[in-house]
Coordinates of C-alpha atoms in Angstrom, one line a residue:
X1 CA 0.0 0.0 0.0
X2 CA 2.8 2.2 0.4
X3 CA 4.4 1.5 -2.4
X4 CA 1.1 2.2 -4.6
X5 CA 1.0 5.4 -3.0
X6 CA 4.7 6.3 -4.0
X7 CA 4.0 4.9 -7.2
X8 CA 0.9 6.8 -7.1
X9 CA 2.9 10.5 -6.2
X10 CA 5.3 10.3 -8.4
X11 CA 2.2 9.8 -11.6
X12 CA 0.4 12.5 -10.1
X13 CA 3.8 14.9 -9.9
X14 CA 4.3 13.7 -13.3
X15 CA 1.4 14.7 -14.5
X16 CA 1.4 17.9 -13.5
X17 CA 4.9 18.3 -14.8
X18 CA 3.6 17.4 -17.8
X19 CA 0.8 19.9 -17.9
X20 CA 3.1 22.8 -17.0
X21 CA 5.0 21.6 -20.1
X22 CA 2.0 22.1 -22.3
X23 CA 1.1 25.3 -21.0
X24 CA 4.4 26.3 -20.9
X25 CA 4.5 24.8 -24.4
X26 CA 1.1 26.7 -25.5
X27 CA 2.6 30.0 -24.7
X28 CA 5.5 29.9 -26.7
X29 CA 3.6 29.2 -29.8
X30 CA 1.5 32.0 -29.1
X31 CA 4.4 34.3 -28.3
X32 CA 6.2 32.8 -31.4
X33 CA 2.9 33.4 -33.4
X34 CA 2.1 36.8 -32.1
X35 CA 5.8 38.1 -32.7
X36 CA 5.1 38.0 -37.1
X37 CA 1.5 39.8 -36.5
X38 CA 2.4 42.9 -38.1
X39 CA 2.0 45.6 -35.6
X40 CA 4.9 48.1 -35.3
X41 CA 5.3 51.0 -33.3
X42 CA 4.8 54.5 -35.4
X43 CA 7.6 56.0 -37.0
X44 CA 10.5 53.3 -36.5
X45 CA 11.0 52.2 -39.7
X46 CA 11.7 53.7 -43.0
X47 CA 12.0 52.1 -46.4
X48 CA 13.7 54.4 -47.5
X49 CA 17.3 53.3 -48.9
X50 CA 20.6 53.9 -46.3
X51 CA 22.2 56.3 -48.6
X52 CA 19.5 58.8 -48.6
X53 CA 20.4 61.6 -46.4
X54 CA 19.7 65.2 -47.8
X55 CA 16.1 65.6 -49.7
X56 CA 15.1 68.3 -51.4
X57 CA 11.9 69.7 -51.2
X58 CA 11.4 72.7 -53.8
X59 CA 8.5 75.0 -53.7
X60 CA 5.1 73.0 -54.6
X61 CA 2.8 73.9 -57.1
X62 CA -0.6 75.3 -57.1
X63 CA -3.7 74.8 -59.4
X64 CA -5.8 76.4 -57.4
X65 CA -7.5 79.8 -56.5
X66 CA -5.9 79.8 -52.7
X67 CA -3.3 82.2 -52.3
X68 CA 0.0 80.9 -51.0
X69 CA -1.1 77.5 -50.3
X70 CA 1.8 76.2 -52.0
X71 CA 4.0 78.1 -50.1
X72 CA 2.5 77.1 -46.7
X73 CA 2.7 73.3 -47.7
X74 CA 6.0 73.5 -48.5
X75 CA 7.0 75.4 -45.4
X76 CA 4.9 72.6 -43.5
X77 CA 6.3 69.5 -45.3
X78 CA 10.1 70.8 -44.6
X79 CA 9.2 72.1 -41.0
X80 CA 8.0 68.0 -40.5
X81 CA 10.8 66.2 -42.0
X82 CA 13.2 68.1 -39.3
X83 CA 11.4 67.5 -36.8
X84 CA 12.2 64.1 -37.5
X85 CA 15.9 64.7 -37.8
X86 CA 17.2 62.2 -39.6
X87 CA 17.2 63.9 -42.7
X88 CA 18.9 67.3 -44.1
X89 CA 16.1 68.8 -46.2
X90 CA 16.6 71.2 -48.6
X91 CA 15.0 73.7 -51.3
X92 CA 17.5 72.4 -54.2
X93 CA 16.5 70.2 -56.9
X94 CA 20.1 69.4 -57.4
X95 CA 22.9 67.6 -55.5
X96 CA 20.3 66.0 -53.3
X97 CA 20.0 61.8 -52.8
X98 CA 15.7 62.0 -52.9
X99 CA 13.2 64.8 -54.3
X100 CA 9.9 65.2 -53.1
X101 CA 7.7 67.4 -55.4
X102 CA 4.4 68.2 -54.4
X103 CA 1.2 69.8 -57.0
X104 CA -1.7 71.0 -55.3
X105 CA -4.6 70.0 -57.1
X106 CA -7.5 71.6 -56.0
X107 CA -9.4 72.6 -52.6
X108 CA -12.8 72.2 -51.9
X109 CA -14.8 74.3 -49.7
X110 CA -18.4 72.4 -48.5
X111 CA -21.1 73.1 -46.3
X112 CA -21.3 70.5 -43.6
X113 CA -23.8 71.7 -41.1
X114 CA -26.4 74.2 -41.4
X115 CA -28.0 77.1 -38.2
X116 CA -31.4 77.4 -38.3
X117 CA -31.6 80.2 -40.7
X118 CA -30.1 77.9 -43.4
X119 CA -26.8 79.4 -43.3
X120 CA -23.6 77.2 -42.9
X121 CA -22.1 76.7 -39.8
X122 CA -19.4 74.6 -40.2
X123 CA -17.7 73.5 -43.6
X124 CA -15.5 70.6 -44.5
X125 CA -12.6 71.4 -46.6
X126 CA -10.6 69.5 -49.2
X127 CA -7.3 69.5 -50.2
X128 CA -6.0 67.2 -53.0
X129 CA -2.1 67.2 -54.0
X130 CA -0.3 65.3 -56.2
X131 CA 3.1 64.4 -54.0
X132 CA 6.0 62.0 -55.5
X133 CA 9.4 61.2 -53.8
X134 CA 12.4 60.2 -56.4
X135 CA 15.5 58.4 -55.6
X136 CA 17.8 60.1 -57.6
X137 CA 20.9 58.2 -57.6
X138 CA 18.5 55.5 -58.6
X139 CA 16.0 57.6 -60.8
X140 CA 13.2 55.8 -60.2
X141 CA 10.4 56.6 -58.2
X142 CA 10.5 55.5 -54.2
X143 CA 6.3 56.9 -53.3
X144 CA 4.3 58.3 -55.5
X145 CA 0.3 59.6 -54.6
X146 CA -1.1 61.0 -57.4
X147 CA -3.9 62.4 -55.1
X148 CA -3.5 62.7 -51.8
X149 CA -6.4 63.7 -50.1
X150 CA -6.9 65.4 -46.6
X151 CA -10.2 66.5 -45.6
X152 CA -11.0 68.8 -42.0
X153 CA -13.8 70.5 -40.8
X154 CA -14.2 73.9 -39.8
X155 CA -16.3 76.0 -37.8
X156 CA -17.6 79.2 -40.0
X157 CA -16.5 82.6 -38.7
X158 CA -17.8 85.7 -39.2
X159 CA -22.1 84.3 -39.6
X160 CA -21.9 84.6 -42.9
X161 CA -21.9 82.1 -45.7
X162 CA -18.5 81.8 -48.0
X163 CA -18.4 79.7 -50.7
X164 CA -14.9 79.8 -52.0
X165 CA -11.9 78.4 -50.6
X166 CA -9.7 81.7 -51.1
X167 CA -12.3 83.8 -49.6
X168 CA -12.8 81.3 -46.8
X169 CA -9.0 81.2 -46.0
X170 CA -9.2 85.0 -45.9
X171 CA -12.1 85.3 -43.2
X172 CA -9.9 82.4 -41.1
X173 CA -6.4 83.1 -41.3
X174 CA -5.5 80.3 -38.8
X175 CA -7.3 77.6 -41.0
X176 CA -4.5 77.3 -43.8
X177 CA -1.8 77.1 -41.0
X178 CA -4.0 74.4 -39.1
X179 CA -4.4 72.2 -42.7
X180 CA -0.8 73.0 -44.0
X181 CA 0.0 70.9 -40.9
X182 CA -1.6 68.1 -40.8
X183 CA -1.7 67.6 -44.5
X184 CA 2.6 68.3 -44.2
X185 CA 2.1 65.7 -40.7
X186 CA 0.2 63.0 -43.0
X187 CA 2.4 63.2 -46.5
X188 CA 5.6 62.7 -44.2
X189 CA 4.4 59.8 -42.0
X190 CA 3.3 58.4 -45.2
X191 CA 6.7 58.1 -46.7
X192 CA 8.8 57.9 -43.7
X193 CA 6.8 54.9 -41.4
X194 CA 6.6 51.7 -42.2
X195 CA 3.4 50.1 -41.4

């Protein structure tokens, strides 16, 4: 009877030895499994290649009726690419190892809410550019958006109702600095992080 208790101890220690194992087991193949998931933490990678260290980032065009948009983005898109600091940006088209050229497109002023005397209240705005960054040791074409897009809302000043996107920027002065940055904030994230 002793013995079948020893013999009986040593299954049941056994046993649970071996359970431990499988959770043990069970947990690396989820860690294993959940390390190639695909989630990375914002802005730390780049696919950009090694050798890339100055860009330039001449003035941007603009196809539309705003005045100095161009200007602003371009001021925007440099300002963010320092404030990474990894990169030495500059308004040259020459002697630099990437070019980012950037068209603006158009910009599109909308009612989005209404008061009650029918008058607009708040209005979302679109801006839509044309952004392409070339290697150009490489010549060839590292990210390309034909039309980026960035759309915010706005709250309208002054009561009354403004239609265009030029006369808008000119009642809200602060508007084309608050959309020149977070258009600049999503272009660069979309080139420099890898997702």
């Amino acid at each position: 009877m002793l013995r079948t208790r020893a013999v009986t101890g040593h299954f049941l220690y056994a046993l649970r030895a071996l359970r431990s194992l499988c959770v043990l087991c069970t947990l690396c193949v989820l860690c294993a499994a959940n390390a190639g998931c695909g989630y990375a933490l914002a802005g730390r990678g780049s696919f950009l290649p090694a050798y890339i260290l100055k860009i330039g980032v001449p003035l941007f065009g603009n196809r539309t009726t705003v005045f100095n948009l161009e200007t602003m983005l371009t001021q925007k898109v440099r300002a963010e690419f320092i404030g990474r600091g990894k990169y030495e940006i500059l308004p040259e088209t020459t002697g630099v190892d990437a070019l980012l050229t950037g068209e603006v497109t158009s910009v599109n002023l909308t009612p989005a809410s209404f008061t009650n005397e029918q008058l607009a209240s708040r209005y979302a705005l679109t801006v839509t550019a044309r952004i392409e960054l070339r290697d150009m040791r490489a010549n060839k074409i590292l990210w390309e958006n034909p039309s980026v897009m960035f759309r915010q809302e706005y709250d309208a000043t002054g009561g009354t109702s403004v239609a265009d996107p030029a006369a808008f920027f000119q009642q809200d002065t602060t508007a084309l600095e608050r959309i020149s940055s977070e258009f600049a904030r999503t272009i660069v994230s979309a080139i420099l992080e890898a997702f």
